[in-house]
Short mmCIF file of C-alpha atoms in Angstrom, two decimals:
data_model
loop_
_atom_site.label_atom_id
_atom_site.label_comp_id
_atom_site.label_asym_id
_atom_site.label_seq_id
_atom_site.Cartn_x
_atom_site.Cartn_y
_atom_site.Cartn_z
CA MET A 1 146.40 189.61 63.46
CA ASN A 2 142.76 190.09 63.36
CA ASP A 3 141.07 188.82 60.14
CA TRP A 4 137.60 190.23 60.84
CA PRO A 5 136.66 193.48 58.90
CA GLU A 6 136.73 196.64 60.89
CA GLY A 7 133.91 196.88 63.31
CA TRP A 8 133.25 193.12 63.57
CA SER A 9 136.05 192.34 66.49
CA GLY A 10 134.83 191.31 69.74
CA ASN A 11 135.76 194.59 71.38
CA ASN A 12 134.84 197.19 68.59
CA ARG A 13 131.52 196.49 67.46
CA GLY A 14 130.61 200.07 66.56
CA GLY A 15 130.03 199.21 62.84
CA ASP A 16 126.64 199.44 61.14
CA TYR A 17 125.71 195.97 62.40
CA ALA A 18 126.35 194.27 65.87
CA GLN A 19 127.02 190.67 65.68
CA PRO A 20 127.10 187.96 68.70
CA ASP A 21 130.24 186.66 69.94
CA GLY A 22 129.76 183.06 68.82
CA PRO A 23 126.95 180.60 68.14
CA ARG A 24 127.83 178.63 71.57
CA VAL A 25 127.12 181.20 74.35
CA MET A 26 124.01 183.61 74.17
CA ARG A 27 124.45 186.66 76.45
CA GLN A 28 121.66 187.12 78.73
CA VAL A 29 120.10 190.47 77.99
CA ARG A 30 117.94 192.68 80.09
CA ARG A 31 114.28 192.64 79.75
CA GLY A 32 112.33 195.98 79.22
CA PRO A 33 112.60 198.79 76.90
CA SER A 34 115.87 200.35 75.95
CA ALA A 35 116.69 203.55 73.79
CA PRO A 36 117.80 203.05 70.58
CA PRO A 37 121.64 202.85 70.04
CA GLN A 38 123.54 205.72 68.78
CA GLY A 39 124.28 205.49 65.00
CA GLY A 40 120.79 204.70 64.27
CA VAL A 41 120.92 200.94 64.38
CA PRO A 42 118.16 199.18 65.76
CA GLN A 43 118.83 196.96 68.67
CA GLN A 44 118.02 193.21 68.06
CA PRO A 45 115.18 191.81 70.06
CA SER A 46 116.48 189.79 72.81
CA TYR A 47 115.09 186.07 73.17
CA GLY A 48 113.45 186.98 76.61
CA ASP A 49 111.45 189.90 75.05
CA SER A 50 107.92 189.59 73.43
CA TYR A 51 108.14 189.83 69.58
CA GLY A 52 107.75 193.47 69.16
CA ASP A 53 108.70 196.68 67.86
CA GLY A 54 112.50 196.01 67.40
CA TYR A 55 113.74 198.02 70.27
CA GLY A 56 112.71 195.79 73.18
CA ASN A 57 109.13 196.98 73.22
CA SER A 58 106.80 193.80 73.20
CA GLY A 59 104.17 193.82 71.22
CA PRO A 60 101.31 191.33 70.04
CA ASP A 61 101.80 188.43 68.04
CA GLN A 62 99.95 186.99 65.44
CA TYR A 63 98.27 184.79 67.97
CA GLY A 64 97.28 187.68 70.16
CA GLY A 65 100.11 187.34 72.65
CA GLY A 66 103.95 187.84 73.07
CA TYR A 67 106.17 185.10 72.33
CA GLN A 68 107.95 184.23 75.78
CA SER A 69 111.12 182.04 76.08
CA ASP A 70 113.13 180.62 78.96
CA TYR A 71 116.37 181.43 77.17
CA ASN A 72 116.73 184.40 79.12
CA THR A 73 117.35 182.31 82.58
CA GLY A 74 120.92 181.74 81.07
CA GLN A 75 120.33 177.84 80.58
CA VAL A 76 122.43 176.14 78.14
CA TYR A 77 120.35 174.16 75.48
CA GLY A 78 119.08 170.93 76.66
CA ALA A 79 119.26 171.53 80.25
CA GLY A 80 116.30 171.14 82.43
CA GLY A 81 112.94 170.86 80.91
CA ALA A 82 109.63 168.96 81.46
CA GLY A 83 110.31 165.61 83.55
CA GLY A 84 113.84 166.65 83.89
CA SER A 85 115.78 167.15 87.11
CA GLY A 86 115.86 170.71 86.63
CA GLY A 87 112.83 171.64 84.69
CA HIS A 88 109.49 173.50 85.53
CA GLY A 89 106.07 172.29 85.77
CA GLY A 90 106.32 168.80 87.62
CA GLY A 91 106.99 165.87 85.08
CA ARG A 92 105.59 162.22 85.67
CA GLY A 93 107.77 161.57 88.67
CA ASP A 94 106.64 164.17 90.76
CA ARG A 95 103.64 162.42 92.35
CA GLY A 96 103.01 163.32 96.02
CA ALA A 97 103.83 160.89 98.94
CA PRO A 98 101.12 158.53 99.89
CA ASN A 99 98.93 159.72 102.73
CA TRP A 100 99.44 157.16 105.43
CA GLY A 101 97.65 158.81 108.02
CA ARG A 102 94.52 158.59 105.96
CA ARG A 103 95.18 155.04 105.04
CA ILE A 104 95.64 153.98 108.42
CA LYS A 105 92.41 155.54 109.67
CA LEU A 106 90.44 154.07 106.80
CA THR A 107 91.87 150.43 107.77
CA ALA A 108 91.12 151.14 111.45
CA ILE A 109 87.46 152.10 110.71
CA THR A 110 87.04 149.02 108.43
CA VAL A 111 88.41 146.74 110.95
CA THR A 112 86.29 148.20 113.64
CA VAL A 113 83.03 147.88 111.66
CA VAL A 114 83.84 144.37 110.52
CA LEU A 115 84.52 143.44 114.24
CA LEU A 116 81.42 145.18 115.31
CA ALA A 117 79.21 143.47 112.87
CA THR A 118 80.75 140.04 113.65
CA THR A 119 80.30 140.45 117.30
CA ILE A 120 76.45 141.63 116.93
CA GLY A 121 75.84 138.66 114.31
CA THR A 122 77.49 136.01 117.05
CA TYR A 123 75.29 137.42 119.72
CA PHE A 124 71.87 137.21 117.92
CA TRP A 125 73.05 133.74 116.65
CA ALA A 126 73.84 132.58 119.99
CA ASP A 127 71.10 134.07 121.54
CA SER A 128 68.60 132.24 119.22
CA LYS A 129 70.07 128.82 120.21
CA LEU A 130 69.16 129.11 123.96
CA ASN A 131 66.23 126.88 125.03
CA ARG A 132 64.28 129.06 127.45
CA GLU A 133 61.79 126.41 128.51
CA VAL A 134 61.71 126.98 132.09
CA ASP A 135 59.28 129.34 133.59
CA LEU A 136 60.17 130.40 136.87
CA SER A 137 56.93 132.45 137.29
CA LYS A 138 55.04 129.50 137.88
CA VAL A 139 57.26 128.98 140.99
CA ILE A 140 55.01 130.12 144.39
CA GLU A 141 55.84 131.27 147.68
CA ARG A 142 59.19 132.73 146.58
CA PRO A 143 61.71 133.72 149.21
CA ASP A 144 62.80 137.44 149.13
CA GLU A 145 65.76 138.68 146.55
CA GLY A 146 69.15 138.61 148.00
CA GLU A 147 72.57 140.31 147.13
CA GLY A 148 74.26 138.80 144.23
CA THR A 149 72.64 136.01 141.63
CA ASN A 150 72.06 132.59 142.32
CA TYR A 151 72.11 129.89 139.52
CA LEU A 152 70.80 126.38 139.98
CA ILE A 153 72.84 124.21 137.67
CA VAL A 154 71.42 120.82 136.84
CA GLY A 155 72.81 117.96 135.07
CA SER A 156 70.23 115.49 133.82
CA ASP A 157 70.23 111.97 132.54
CA SER A 158 68.36 112.86 129.54
CA ARG A 159 69.26 110.69 126.34
CA ALA A 160 67.25 113.01 123.95
CA GLY A 161 69.36 112.87 120.90
CA LEU A 162 71.36 110.00 121.45
CA SER A 163 71.29 106.98 119.22
CA ASP A 164 71.28 103.36 120.47
CA GLU A 165 74.99 103.12 119.80
CA GLN A 166 75.88 106.44 121.59
CA LYS A 167 73.76 105.10 124.49
CA LYS A 168 75.87 102.00 124.62
CA GLU A 169 79.22 103.90 124.00
CA LEU A 170 78.40 106.60 127.02
CA HIS A 171 76.95 103.74 129.49
CA THR A 172 73.81 105.94 129.87
CA GLY A 173 71.35 103.09 129.51
CA SER A 174 67.95 103.36 127.76
CA ALA A 175 65.65 104.62 130.53
CA ASP A 176 62.70 106.84 129.53
CA GLY A 177 62.27 110.38 130.83
CA LYS A 178 64.98 112.15 132.52
CA ARG A 179 66.44 112.64 136.05
CA THR A 180 68.80 114.85 137.78
CA ASP A 181 72.42 113.32 138.03
CA SER A 182 73.78 116.42 139.75
CA MET A 183 72.46 119.58 141.22
CA MET A 184 74.39 122.69 142.09
CA ILE A 185 73.86 126.23 143.60
CA LEU A 186 76.45 128.74 142.00
CA HIS A 187 76.37 132.10 143.84
CA THR A 188 78.03 135.16 141.98
CA GLY A 189 78.78 138.38 143.83
CA SER A 190 81.58 140.68 145.17
CA ASN A 191 83.03 138.26 147.51
CA GLY A 192 84.11 135.65 144.95
CA PRO A 193 81.86 132.88 143.50
CA THR A 194 80.68 130.10 145.80
CA LEU A 195 79.75 126.68 144.32
CA VAL A 196 77.52 124.26 146.63
CA SER A 197 76.67 120.93 145.49
CA LEU A 198 73.11 119.50 146.56
CA PRO A 199 73.62 115.70 146.71
CA ARG A 200 70.92 113.84 144.95
CA ASP A 201 70.04 111.73 147.89
CA SER A 202 69.42 114.79 150.06
CA ASN A 203 66.39 114.55 152.41
CA VAL A 204 63.83 117.23 151.45
CA GLU A 205 60.04 118.00 152.09
CA ILE A 206 57.97 118.72 148.89
CA PRO A 207 56.04 121.72 149.55
CA SER A 208 52.66 123.12 148.14
CA PHE A 209 53.49 124.03 144.35
CA VAL A 210 51.51 124.62 141.07
CA GLY A 211 51.79 121.89 138.46
CA SER A 212 53.87 123.06 135.59
CA GLU A 213 51.63 121.75 133.04
CA SER A 214 48.33 121.49 134.60
CA GLY A 215 48.27 124.62 136.55
CA LYS A 216 46.61 122.76 139.55
CA THR A 217 47.88 123.62 143.03
CA TYR A 218 49.19 120.76 144.79
CA LYS A 219 49.01 121.10 148.82
CA GLY A 220 52.05 120.21 150.67
CA THR A 221 51.60 117.05 152.98
CA GLY A 222 55.04 116.98 154.58
CA ARG A 223 56.28 114.28 152.17
CA GLN A 224 59.95 113.41 152.62
CA VAL A 225 61.84 112.39 149.65
CA LYS A 226 65.18 112.46 147.92
CA LEU A 227 65.74 115.78 146.14
CA ASN A 228 66.26 114.32 142.55
CA ALA A 229 62.60 112.99 143.07
CA ALA A 230 61.27 116.50 142.83
CA TYR A 231 62.70 116.96 139.48
CA ALA A 232 61.15 113.47 138.57
CA GLU A 233 57.82 114.48 139.60
CA ASP A 234 57.26 117.72 137.99
CA GLY A 235 60.48 118.81 136.33
CA PRO A 236 62.50 122.07 136.73
CA GLU A 237 60.03 124.24 138.32
CA LEU A 238 58.99 122.02 141.08
CA LEU A 239 62.80 121.44 141.82
CA VAL A 240 63.16 125.13 141.94
CA ARG A 241 60.36 125.43 144.31
CA THR A 242 61.61 122.68 146.57
CA VAL A 243 65.26 124.13 146.73
CA GLU A 244 64.02 127.39 147.84
CA ALA A 245 61.60 126.00 150.16
CA ASN A 246 64.23 123.72 152.02
CA THR A 247 66.91 126.46 152.13
CA GLY A 248 65.29 129.89 151.99
CA LEU A 249 67.27 130.97 149.24
CA ARG A 250 66.02 132.51 146.05
CA ILE A 251 67.06 131.09 142.70
CA ASP A 252 67.45 133.69 140.15
CA HIS A 253 68.26 131.49 136.99
CA TYR A 254 68.11 127.70 136.10
CA VAL A 255 70.48 126.04 133.85
CA GLU A 256 70.24 122.34 132.71
CA ILE A 257 72.41 120.05 130.46
CA GLY A 258 71.62 116.57 129.24
CA PHE A 259 74.25 113.75 128.83
CA ALA A 260 74.72 114.50 125.01
CA GLY A 261 75.30 118.14 125.46
CA PHE A 262 78.20 117.66 128.14
CA ALA A 263 80.14 115.15 126.08
CA ASN A 264 79.72 117.23 122.77
CA ILE A 265 81.24 120.25 124.73
CA VAL A 266 84.20 118.40 125.94
CA ASP A 267 84.85 116.86 122.20
CA ALA A 268 84.59 120.35 120.94
CA VAL A 269 87.28 122.06 123.18
CA GLY A 270 89.50 118.99 122.39
CA GLY A 271 89.29 117.24 125.85
CA VAL A 272 89.96 118.57 129.39
CA GLU A 273 92.83 117.69 131.48
CA ILE A 274 91.93 116.40 134.80
CA GLU A 275 94.09 114.41 137.60
CA ILE A 276 92.73 111.15 138.69
CA PRO A 277 93.49 110.49 142.48
CA LYS A 278 95.90 108.06 143.63
CA GLY A 279 94.66 104.39 143.11
CA GLY A 280 92.85 105.33 139.72
CA MET A 281 89.07 105.00 139.04
CA LYS A 282 87.04 102.06 137.68
CA ASP A 283 83.34 101.72 137.57
CA THR A 284 81.46 99.13 135.30
CA LYS A 285 78.15 101.26 135.49
CA SER A 286 79.67 104.45 134.48
CA GLY A 287 82.12 103.18 132.17
CA ALA A 288 85.09 104.88 134.13
CA ASP A 289 88.52 103.14 133.72
CA PHE A 290 91.14 105.55 134.59
CA GLU A 291 94.88 105.41 136.03
CA ALA A 292 95.95 107.61 138.51
CA GLY A 293 97.63 111.04 137.29
CA LYS A 294 97.10 113.52 134.81
CA GLN A 295 95.23 112.82 131.72
CA THR A 296 93.25 114.32 129.11
CA LEU A 297 89.69 112.98 128.86
CA ASN A 298 87.34 113.35 125.80
CA GLY A 299 83.67 113.34 125.91
CA GLU A 300 82.92 109.74 126.69
CA GLN A 301 85.33 109.54 129.42
CA ALA A 302 84.23 112.83 131.06
CA LEU A 303 80.97 111.75 131.13
CA ALA A 304 81.98 108.42 132.75
CA PHE A 305 84.32 110.65 135.32
CA VAL A 306 81.34 112.98 136.60
CA ARG A 307 78.85 109.99 136.92
CA THR A 308 81.05 107.41 139.04
CA ARG A 309 79.84 106.97 142.39
CA TYR A 310 80.12 103.23 143.34
CA ALA A 311 83.87 103.23 142.80
CA LEU A 312 84.17 106.10 145.35
CA ALA A 313 84.37 105.71 149.21
CA GLY A 314 82.21 108.59 149.59
CA SER A 315 79.71 107.80 147.23
CA ASP A 316 77.69 110.56 146.00
CA LEU A 317 79.32 112.94 148.19
CA ASP A 318 82.59 112.22 146.58
CA ARG A 319 81.11 112.32 143.07
CA THR A 320 79.56 116.06 143.45
CA LYS A 321 83.31 116.87 144.40
CA ASN A 322 84.60 115.40 141.27
CA GLN A 323 81.63 117.11 139.44
CA GLN A 324 82.69 120.48 140.90
CA LYS A 325 86.45 119.84 139.80
CA PHE A 326 85.79 118.59 136.34
CA LEU A 327 83.40 121.93 135.72
CA ALA A 328 85.87 124.39 136.83
CA ALA A 329 88.49 122.57 134.89
CA LEU A 330 86.07 122.72 131.73
CA ALA A 331 85.47 126.17 132.14
CA SER A 332 89.17 126.96 132.52
CA GLN A 333 89.94 124.82 129.31
CA THR A 334 87.04 126.65 127.42
CA ALA A 335 88.50 130.18 128.20
CA THR A 336 91.70 129.75 126.79
CA PRO A 337 92.91 132.04 123.94
CA SER A 338 93.12 129.06 121.83
CA THR A 339 89.44 128.63 122.12
CA VAL A 340 88.16 131.98 122.37
CA LEU A 341 90.13 133.55 119.38
CA ASN A 342 89.91 130.54 117.11
CA PRO A 343 86.45 130.77 115.48
CA PHE A 344 86.93 127.22 114.10
CA LYS A 345 86.88 126.09 117.74
CA LEU A 346 84.89 128.88 119.31
CA TYR A 347 81.50 128.46 117.30
CA PRO A 348 81.51 124.63 117.60
CA THR A 349 82.04 124.73 121.02
CA MET A 350 79.38 127.40 121.51
CA SER A 351 76.85 125.58 119.47
CA SER A 352 77.46 122.26 120.97
CA GLY A 353 76.77 123.76 124.44
CA LEU A 354 73.99 126.26 123.52
CA ASP A 355 71.87 123.44 121.41
CA THR A 356 71.83 121.42 124.41
CA LEU A 357 71.21 123.97 127.27
CA ILE A 358 67.85 124.39 128.85
CA VAL A 359 67.50 127.72 130.66
CA ASP A 360 64.86 129.94 132.42
CA LYS A 361 62.78 132.42 130.07
CA ASP A 362 65.01 135.36 131.76
CA MET A 363 68.19 134.18 131.21
CA SER A 364 70.25 136.11 128.91
CA LEU A 365 73.70 135.65 127.31
CA PHE A 366 75.28 137.81 129.83
CA ASP A 367 73.81 135.97 132.47
CA LEU A 368 75.36 132.82 130.97
CA ALA A 369 78.51 134.54 130.56
CA ASP A 370 78.61 135.62 134.21
CA MET A 371 77.81 131.99 135.37
CA PHE A 372 80.70 130.81 133.05
CA TRP A 373 83.39 132.95 134.39
CA ALA A 374 82.25 132.36 138.02
CA MET A 375 82.51 128.74 137.36
CA LYS A 376 86.05 129.47 136.11
CA GLY A 377 87.16 131.16 139.25
CA VAL A 378 85.61 128.73 141.49
CA THR A 379 88.59 126.82 142.19
CA GLY A 380 91.11 130.07 142.06
CA GLY A 381 91.21 133.59 143.75
CA ASP A 382 88.31 134.22 146.28
CA GLY A 383 86.26 131.14 144.90
CA LYS A 384 84.92 128.27 147.08
CA SER A 385 83.53 124.86 146.41
CA MET A 386 81.71 122.77 148.81
CA ASN A 387 78.91 120.30 149.47
CA MET A 388 75.89 121.18 151.49
CA PRO A 389 76.58 120.60 155.13
CA ILE A 390 75.57 117.25 156.14
CA SER A 391 74.61 116.13 159.65
CA GLY A 392 74.09 112.48 158.96
CA ASN A 393 71.36 110.18 157.69
CA SER A 394 67.50 110.58 158.27
CA ALA A 395 65.25 108.09 159.43
CA ASN A 396 64.36 107.03 155.71
CA GLY A 397 68.10 106.80 154.78
CA ASN A 398 68.54 109.88 152.90
CA LEU A 399 71.09 112.23 153.65
CA GLN A 400 70.06 114.85 156.33
CA TRP A 401 71.37 118.59 155.99
CA ASP A 402 72.90 120.34 159.05
CA THR A 403 70.04 122.61 159.65
CA ALA A 404 72.15 125.22 161.75
CA LYS A 405 75.04 125.31 159.08
CA VAL A 406 72.59 125.53 156.15
CA LYS A 407 70.75 128.32 157.95
CA GLN A 408 74.22 130.37 158.23
CA LEU A 409 75.45 129.39 154.82
CA VAL A 410 72.09 130.69 153.22
CA GLU A 411 72.48 133.98 155.27
CA GLN A 412 75.93 134.74 154.05
CA LEU A 413 74.96 133.88 150.52
CA LYS A 414 71.93 136.25 150.82
CA ASN A 415 73.79 139.07 152.06
CA ASP A 416 76.79 138.18 149.62
CA GLU A 417 79.44 137.73 152.41
CA THR A 418 82.40 135.80 152.24
CA VAL A 419 81.31 132.07 153.12
CA THR A 420 83.06 130.61 156.13
CA VAL A 421 80.53 127.67 156.45
CA SER A 422 82.45 124.43 155.72
CA GLY A 423 80.62 121.50 153.97
CA ASN A 424 81.09 117.91 153.61
#
């Protein structure tokens, strides 16, 4: 039984007034104008139409535009909406994903700039610490240049910067001035580095030279002396002049380090491991007191090791071998990642070395690095270390070089050939 008045039923809506089926569901209506229904009853405006003339024709509302609604989409009340999962317009949760490519690029640029600035800063800092005191332009009658690069490396007994207590601890004595404790020629080229020790007692002739301070020319008289006497007489310039005149090999760069600098570098890298030969080593003059076997030497012990000669069977010749051995070990120790990549160790090491190095005026940091890496490679790969060939003692008791072997050695170095000559 239908209690609705006639024309109000769900299937018979032909009365004067059309009503919706119920309040819960809203029929989706078609947009656009429609003809008036039969019977003259005007059609109710759809919710999707603009507020208009009652026939579905849109018209301007009081605010100058049509009222639009989303109800004609068929959505149920409460579904979707701004910020919801099905709403329109992108709520607060619709932020775009981070642009990781751009972030990575900016980070890489920043790191590169910082590293570049640090590298440039370190270069100028290190360059400013080099003591460029030796002027090789004062050296006269120089041999022709050869292939590769030749460094004259000198260890002096300078006590500069040492307190009385340090002199006692390092067993250096208190002699004024400075002398050479060791002299080496390091050749770098395309056939591996070659390190040639020049014994301090080598017999040499002092040639004509120009005084480094006076500028006065001193004519050679054929005077025969020990090699270290040249340094004592007029310093680095006369030493270079004497080495070149007695070998025929041009020296490209000069590097000198004193007692204090040597000990400080060793301490800065945390000591250097070295193997003491069978029988150990004990020398009251240098302070050496080592048992046989591998051990790590600190700065004081290292200085005693490289200065010891009275406890060695071959005296100065054996000492030069120990000096070569230790310098190669020091270079290898310094070049480890634990030193190079650790600024708290790298900068003190560089500072300790650079503050006490004396070099020629044309020496650059690149030249110094070349020398350092060559020193590291002396005992490995194609590297070679040797003493200057000795034929015996001269009439004055000094060590006499083997003239024929020295000539062959110099020719091989000048032509940057593999050295085949053997030394003592």
